[in-house]
Coordinates of C-alpha atoms and ligand atoms in Angstrom, one line a residue:
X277 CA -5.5 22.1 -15.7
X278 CA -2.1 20.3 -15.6
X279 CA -1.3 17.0 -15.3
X280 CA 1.2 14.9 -14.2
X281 CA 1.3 11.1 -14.3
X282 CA 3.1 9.1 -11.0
X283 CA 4.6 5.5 -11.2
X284 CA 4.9 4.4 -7.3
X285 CA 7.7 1.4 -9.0
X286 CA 7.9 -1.7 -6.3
X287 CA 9.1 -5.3 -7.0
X288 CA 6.0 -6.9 -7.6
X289 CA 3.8 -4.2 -9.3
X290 CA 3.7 -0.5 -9.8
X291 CA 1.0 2.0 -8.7
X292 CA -0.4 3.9 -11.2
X293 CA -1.9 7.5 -11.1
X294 CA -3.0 10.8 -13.1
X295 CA -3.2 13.7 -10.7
X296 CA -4.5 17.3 -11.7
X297 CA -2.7 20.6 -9.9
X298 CA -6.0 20.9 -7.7
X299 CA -5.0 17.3 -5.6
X300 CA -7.4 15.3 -7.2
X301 CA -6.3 11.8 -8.9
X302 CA -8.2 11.8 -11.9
X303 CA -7.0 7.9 -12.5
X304 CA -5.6 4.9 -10.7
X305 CA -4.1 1.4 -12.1
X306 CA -1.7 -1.2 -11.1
X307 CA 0.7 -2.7 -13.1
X308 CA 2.5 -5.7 -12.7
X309 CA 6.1 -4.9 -12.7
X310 CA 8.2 -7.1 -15.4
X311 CA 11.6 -7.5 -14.0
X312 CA 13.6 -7.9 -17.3
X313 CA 11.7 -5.3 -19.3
X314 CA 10.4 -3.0 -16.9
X315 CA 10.0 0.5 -18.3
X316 CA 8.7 -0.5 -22.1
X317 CA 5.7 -2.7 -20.3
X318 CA 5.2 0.3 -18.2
X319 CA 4.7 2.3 -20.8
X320 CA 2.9 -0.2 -22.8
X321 CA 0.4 -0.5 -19.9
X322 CA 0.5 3.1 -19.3
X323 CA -0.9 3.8 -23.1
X324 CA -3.3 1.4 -22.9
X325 CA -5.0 3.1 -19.5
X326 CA -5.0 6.4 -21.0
X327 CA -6.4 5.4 -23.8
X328 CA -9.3 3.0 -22.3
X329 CA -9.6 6.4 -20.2
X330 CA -9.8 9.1 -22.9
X331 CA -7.1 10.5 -22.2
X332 CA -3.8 11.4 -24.2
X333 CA -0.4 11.2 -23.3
X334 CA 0.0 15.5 -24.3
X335 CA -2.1 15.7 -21.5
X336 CA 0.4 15.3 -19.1
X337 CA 3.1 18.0 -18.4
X338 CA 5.2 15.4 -16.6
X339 CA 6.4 11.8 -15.0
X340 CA 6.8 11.8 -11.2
X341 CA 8.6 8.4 -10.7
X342 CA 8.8 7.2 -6.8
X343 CA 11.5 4.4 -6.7
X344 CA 12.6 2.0 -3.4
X345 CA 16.0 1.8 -3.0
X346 CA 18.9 4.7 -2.8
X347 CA 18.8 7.4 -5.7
X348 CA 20.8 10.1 -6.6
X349 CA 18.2 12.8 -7.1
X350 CA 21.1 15.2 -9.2
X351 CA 22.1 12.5 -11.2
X352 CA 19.0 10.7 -12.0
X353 CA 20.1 7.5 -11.3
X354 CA 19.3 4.6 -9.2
X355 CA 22.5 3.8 -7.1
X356 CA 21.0 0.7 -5.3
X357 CA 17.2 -0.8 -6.0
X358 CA 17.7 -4.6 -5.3
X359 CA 14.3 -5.5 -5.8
X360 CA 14.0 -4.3 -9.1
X361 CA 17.5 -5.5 -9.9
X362 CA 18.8 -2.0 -10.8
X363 CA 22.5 -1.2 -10.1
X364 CA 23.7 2.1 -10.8
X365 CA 20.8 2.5 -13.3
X366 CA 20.2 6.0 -15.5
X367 CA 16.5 6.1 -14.6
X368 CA 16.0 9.2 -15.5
X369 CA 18.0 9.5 -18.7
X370 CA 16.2 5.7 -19.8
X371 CA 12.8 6.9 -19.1
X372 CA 13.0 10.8 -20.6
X373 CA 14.0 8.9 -23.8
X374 CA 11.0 6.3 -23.6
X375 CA 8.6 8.6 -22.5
X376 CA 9.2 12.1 -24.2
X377 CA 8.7 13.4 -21.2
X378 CA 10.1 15.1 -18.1
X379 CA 11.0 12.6 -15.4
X380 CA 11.4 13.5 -11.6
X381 CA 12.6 10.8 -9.5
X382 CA 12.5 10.6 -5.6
X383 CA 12.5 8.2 -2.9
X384 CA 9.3 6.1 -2.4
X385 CA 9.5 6.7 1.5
X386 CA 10.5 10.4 0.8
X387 CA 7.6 10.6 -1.7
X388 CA 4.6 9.1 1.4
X389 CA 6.2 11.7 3.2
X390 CA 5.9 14.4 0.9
X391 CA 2.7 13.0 0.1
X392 CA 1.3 13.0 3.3
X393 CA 2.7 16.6 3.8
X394 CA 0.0 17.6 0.2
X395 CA -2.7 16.1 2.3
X396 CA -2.9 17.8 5.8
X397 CA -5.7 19.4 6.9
X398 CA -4.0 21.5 9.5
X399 CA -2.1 24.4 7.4
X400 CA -0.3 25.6 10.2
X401 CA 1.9 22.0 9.8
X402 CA 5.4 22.9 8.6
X403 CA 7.3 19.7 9.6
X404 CA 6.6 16.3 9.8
X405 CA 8.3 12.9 10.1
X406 CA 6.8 9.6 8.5
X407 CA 7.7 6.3 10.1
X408 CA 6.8 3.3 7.2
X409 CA 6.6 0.1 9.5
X410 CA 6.1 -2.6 6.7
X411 CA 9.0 -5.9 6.6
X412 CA 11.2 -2.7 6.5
X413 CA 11.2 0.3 8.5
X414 CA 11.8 3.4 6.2
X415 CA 11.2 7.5 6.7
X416 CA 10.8 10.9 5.1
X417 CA 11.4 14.1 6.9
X418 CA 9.5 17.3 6.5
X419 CA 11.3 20.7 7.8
X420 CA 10.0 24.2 7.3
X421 CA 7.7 22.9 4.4
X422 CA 11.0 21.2 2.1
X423 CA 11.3 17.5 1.9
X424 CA 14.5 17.2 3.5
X425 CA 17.2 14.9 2.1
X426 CA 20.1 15.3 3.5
X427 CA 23.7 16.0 2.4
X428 CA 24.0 12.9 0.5
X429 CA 20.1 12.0 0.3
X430 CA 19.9 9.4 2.7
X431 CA 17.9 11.2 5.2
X432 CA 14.8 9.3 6.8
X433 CA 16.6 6.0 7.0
X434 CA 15.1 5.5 10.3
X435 CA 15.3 2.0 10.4
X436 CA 19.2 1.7 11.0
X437 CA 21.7 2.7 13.2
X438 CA 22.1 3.1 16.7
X439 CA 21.8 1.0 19.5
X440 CA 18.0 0.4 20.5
X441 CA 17.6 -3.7 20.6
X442 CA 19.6 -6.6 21.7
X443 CA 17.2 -8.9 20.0
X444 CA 17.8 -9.8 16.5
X445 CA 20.5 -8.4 13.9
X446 CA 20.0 -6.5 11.1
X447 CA 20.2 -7.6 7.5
X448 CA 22.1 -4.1 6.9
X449 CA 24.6 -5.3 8.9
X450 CA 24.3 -4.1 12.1
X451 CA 23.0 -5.6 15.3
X452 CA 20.9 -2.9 17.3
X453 CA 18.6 -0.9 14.2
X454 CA 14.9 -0.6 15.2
X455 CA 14.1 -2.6 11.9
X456 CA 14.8 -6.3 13.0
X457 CA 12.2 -6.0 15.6
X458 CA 9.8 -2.8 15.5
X459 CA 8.9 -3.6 12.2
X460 CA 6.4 -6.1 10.9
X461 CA 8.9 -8.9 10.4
X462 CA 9.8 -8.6 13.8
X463 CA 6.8 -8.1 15.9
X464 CA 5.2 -11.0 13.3
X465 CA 8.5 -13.1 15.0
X466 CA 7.8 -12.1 18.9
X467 CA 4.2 -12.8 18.8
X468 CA 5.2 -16.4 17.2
X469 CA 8.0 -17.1 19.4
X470 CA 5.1 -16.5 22.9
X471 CA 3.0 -18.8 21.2
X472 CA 5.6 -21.3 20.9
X473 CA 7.9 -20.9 23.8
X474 CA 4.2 -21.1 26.0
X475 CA 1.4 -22.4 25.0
X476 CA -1.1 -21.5 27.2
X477 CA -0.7 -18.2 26.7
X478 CA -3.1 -16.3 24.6
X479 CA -1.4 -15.9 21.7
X480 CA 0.0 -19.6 22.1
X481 CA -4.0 -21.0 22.1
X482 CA -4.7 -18.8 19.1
X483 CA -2.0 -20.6 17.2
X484 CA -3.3 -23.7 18.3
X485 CA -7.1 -23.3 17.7
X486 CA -5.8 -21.8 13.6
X487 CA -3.1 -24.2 13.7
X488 CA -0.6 -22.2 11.4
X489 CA 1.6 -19.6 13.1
X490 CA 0.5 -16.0 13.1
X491 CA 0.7 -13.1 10.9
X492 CA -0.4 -9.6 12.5
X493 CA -3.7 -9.4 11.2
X494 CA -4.3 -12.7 13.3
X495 CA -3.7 -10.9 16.7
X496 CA -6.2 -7.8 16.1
X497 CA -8.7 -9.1 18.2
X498 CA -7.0 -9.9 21.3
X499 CA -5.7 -6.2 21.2
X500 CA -9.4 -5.5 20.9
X501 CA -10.0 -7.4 23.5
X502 CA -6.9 -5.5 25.5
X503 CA -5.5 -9.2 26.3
X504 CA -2.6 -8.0 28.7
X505 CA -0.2 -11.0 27.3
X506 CA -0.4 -9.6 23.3
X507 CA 0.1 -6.4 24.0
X508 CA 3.1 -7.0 26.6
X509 CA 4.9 -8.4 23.0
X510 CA 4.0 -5.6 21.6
X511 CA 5.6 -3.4 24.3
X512 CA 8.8 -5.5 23.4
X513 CA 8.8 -5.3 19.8
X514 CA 7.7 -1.2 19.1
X515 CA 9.8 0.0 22.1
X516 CA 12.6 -0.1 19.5
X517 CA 10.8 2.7 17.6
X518 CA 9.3 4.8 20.7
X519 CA 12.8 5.6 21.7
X520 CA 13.4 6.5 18.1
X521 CA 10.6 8.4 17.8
X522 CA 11.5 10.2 21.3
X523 CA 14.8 11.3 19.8
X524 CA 13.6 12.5 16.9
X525 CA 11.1 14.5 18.6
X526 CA 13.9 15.7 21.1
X527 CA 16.1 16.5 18.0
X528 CA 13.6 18.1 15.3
X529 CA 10.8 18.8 17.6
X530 CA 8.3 18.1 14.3
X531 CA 4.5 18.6 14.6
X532 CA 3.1 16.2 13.5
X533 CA 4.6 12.4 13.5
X534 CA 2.6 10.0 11.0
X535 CA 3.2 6.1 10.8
X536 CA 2.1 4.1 7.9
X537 CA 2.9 0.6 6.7
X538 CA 1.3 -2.7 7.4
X539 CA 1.9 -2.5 10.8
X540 CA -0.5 -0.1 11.2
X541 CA -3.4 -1.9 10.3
X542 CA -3.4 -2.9 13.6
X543 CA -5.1 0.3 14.2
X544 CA -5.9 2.7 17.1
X545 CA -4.7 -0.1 20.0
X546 CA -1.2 -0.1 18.4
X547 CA -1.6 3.8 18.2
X548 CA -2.2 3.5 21.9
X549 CA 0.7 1.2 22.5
X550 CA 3.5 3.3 20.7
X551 CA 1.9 6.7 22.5
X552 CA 2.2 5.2 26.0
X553 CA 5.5 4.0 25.1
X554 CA 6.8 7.5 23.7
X555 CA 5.3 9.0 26.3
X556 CA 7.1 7.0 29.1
X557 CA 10.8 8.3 27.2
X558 CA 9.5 11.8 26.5
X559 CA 9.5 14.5 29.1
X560 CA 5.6 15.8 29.5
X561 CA 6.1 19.5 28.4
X562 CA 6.3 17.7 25.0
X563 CA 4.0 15.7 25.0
X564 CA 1.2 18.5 23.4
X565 CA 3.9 19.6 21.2
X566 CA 3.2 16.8 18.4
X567 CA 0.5 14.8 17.2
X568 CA 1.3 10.9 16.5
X569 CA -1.8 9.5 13.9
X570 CA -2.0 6.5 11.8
X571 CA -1.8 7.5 7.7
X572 CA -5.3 7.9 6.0
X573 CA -3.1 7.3 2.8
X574 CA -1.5 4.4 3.6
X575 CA 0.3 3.0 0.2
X576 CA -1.4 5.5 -2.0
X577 CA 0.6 8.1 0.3
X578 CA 3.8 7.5 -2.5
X579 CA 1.6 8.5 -5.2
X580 CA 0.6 11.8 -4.0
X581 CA 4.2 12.8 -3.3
X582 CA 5.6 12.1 -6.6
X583 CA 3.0 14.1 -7.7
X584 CA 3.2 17.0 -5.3
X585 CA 7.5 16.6 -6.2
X586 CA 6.7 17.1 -9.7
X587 CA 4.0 20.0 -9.6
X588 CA 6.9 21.6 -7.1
X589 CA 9.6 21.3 -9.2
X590 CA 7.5 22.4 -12.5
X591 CA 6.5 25.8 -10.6
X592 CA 2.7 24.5 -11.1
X593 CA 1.3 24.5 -7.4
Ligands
ZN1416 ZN1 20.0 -1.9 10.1

């Protein structure tokens, strides 16, 4: 049985895994990502779980590495990561040397995508689009079974570019990307905004009876509920992301459309919401032609695709 260890790298911690070649993930930690010294305490961790597991670092074949940020999958090197305060960083060269091992890097969006592609039940799926709706808005594209990356890798950015909202500008620079207000930093800013600018609204008496203002996970019940008011802001904020999601249907025609991310735990009323919505931009005869579902692998999604990437690229699956 092979083996290949993942490292799903974010700002604050890193998600850990061991996966066999059969799918199942044979081990599971977090470690707290150390800024200045980030790859030694990894590793340090890293021994210490295998260990404590009985397991040993011949074991595994390979290091499937899913990073944030823009990557140069040719180069091995991290172009851009803010968050982890990498610029132009050998990644790959840094971590074959500390490890001894093989390293694959990709995309952490890419990587839920790719992940998400390992898991589907239905086999007869060859393309898919994921749609991460966190305090970002990021994407992986599936087509005829490849991850696909683009010319220059920067396929999936689905949060940015076009003109879809005159609401709020986007910290890329732009001022009509779907990210300012279809994802979680922006619907989190509409719903707070109604229960300011009008108080007697629903969402403006929640505020007041929990007298902080609201995060998402605050509103659930009034969509429960199918309070009219909440899920007009809602309308608002995710119709941003139905028109995207129209286009890309329109320009990929993909089977199956999976969104993941915070946002999401909102569950199967904001399902609702973003169908009706796509539905009302997308002309019926394609309406059967995709399915739109929440992730069942939410943030372990990542994990799964660095593994799947490595296994690929090893010849192993
Ligand atoms: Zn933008």
């Amino acid at each position: 049985m092979n083996k290949i260890l993942v490292i799903d790298l974010g700002g604050t911690s890193a998600k850990c895994a061991v996966f066999a070649d059969n799918k199942a993930m044979l081990l599971e930690f977090k470690v707290k990502t150390e800024i200045t010294n980030i790859l030694p305490n990894l590793k340090a961790v890293i021994s210490e779980q295998l260990t404590g597991n009985g397991m040993l670092w011949t074991e595994i074949s390979a290091i499937g590495f899913a990073l944030p940020g823009f990557l140069d999958d040719k180069t091995g090197v991290v172009t851009l990561a803010s968050n982890l305060g990498w610029k132009d960083f050998p990644i790959r060269q840094e971590a074959e040397a500390l490890f001894q091992k093989q390293i694959f890097i990709i995309n952490d969006a890419n990587a839920a995508a790719l992940g998400e592609f390992w898991n589907k039940t239905d086999q007869t799926i060859h393309s898919l689009a994921l749609y991460t709706l966190g305090t970002g808005i990021g994407g992986g594209l599936i087509l005829n079974d490849q991850l696909w990356t683009g010319a220059t890798g920067y396929a999936g950015e689905f949060g940015h570019g076009g003109n879809f909202q005159n609401e709020f500008p986007c910290s890329c620079g732009l001022e009509h990307c779907i990210e300012p207000l279809s994802s979680a930093t922006g619907l989190t800013k509409l719903i707070n905004r109604k229960a300011r600018t009008e108080p007697n609204s629903s969402l403006g008496k929640l505020a007041h009876r929990l007298r902080h203002s609201l995060g998402l996970g605050n509103i659930k019940s009034l969509l429960e509920n199918h309070d009219q008011e909440t899920i007009a802001v809602l309308e608002k904020g995710l119709e941003p992301l139905a028109q995207h999601i129209a286009t890309l249907i329109y320009v990929i025609n993909p089977a199956l459309i999976i969104l993941a991310g915070g946002v999401t735990n909102l569950g199967p009323e904001l399902l609702t919401i973003i169908t009706n919505l796509v539905h009302r931009v997308t002309g019926k005869f394609l309406w059967k032609t995709f399915d739109l579902k929440i992730s069942a692998l939410q943030d372990k999604a990542g994990m799964y695709g660095a593994a799947y990437f490595a296994f690929k690229n090893l010849n192993l699956l």
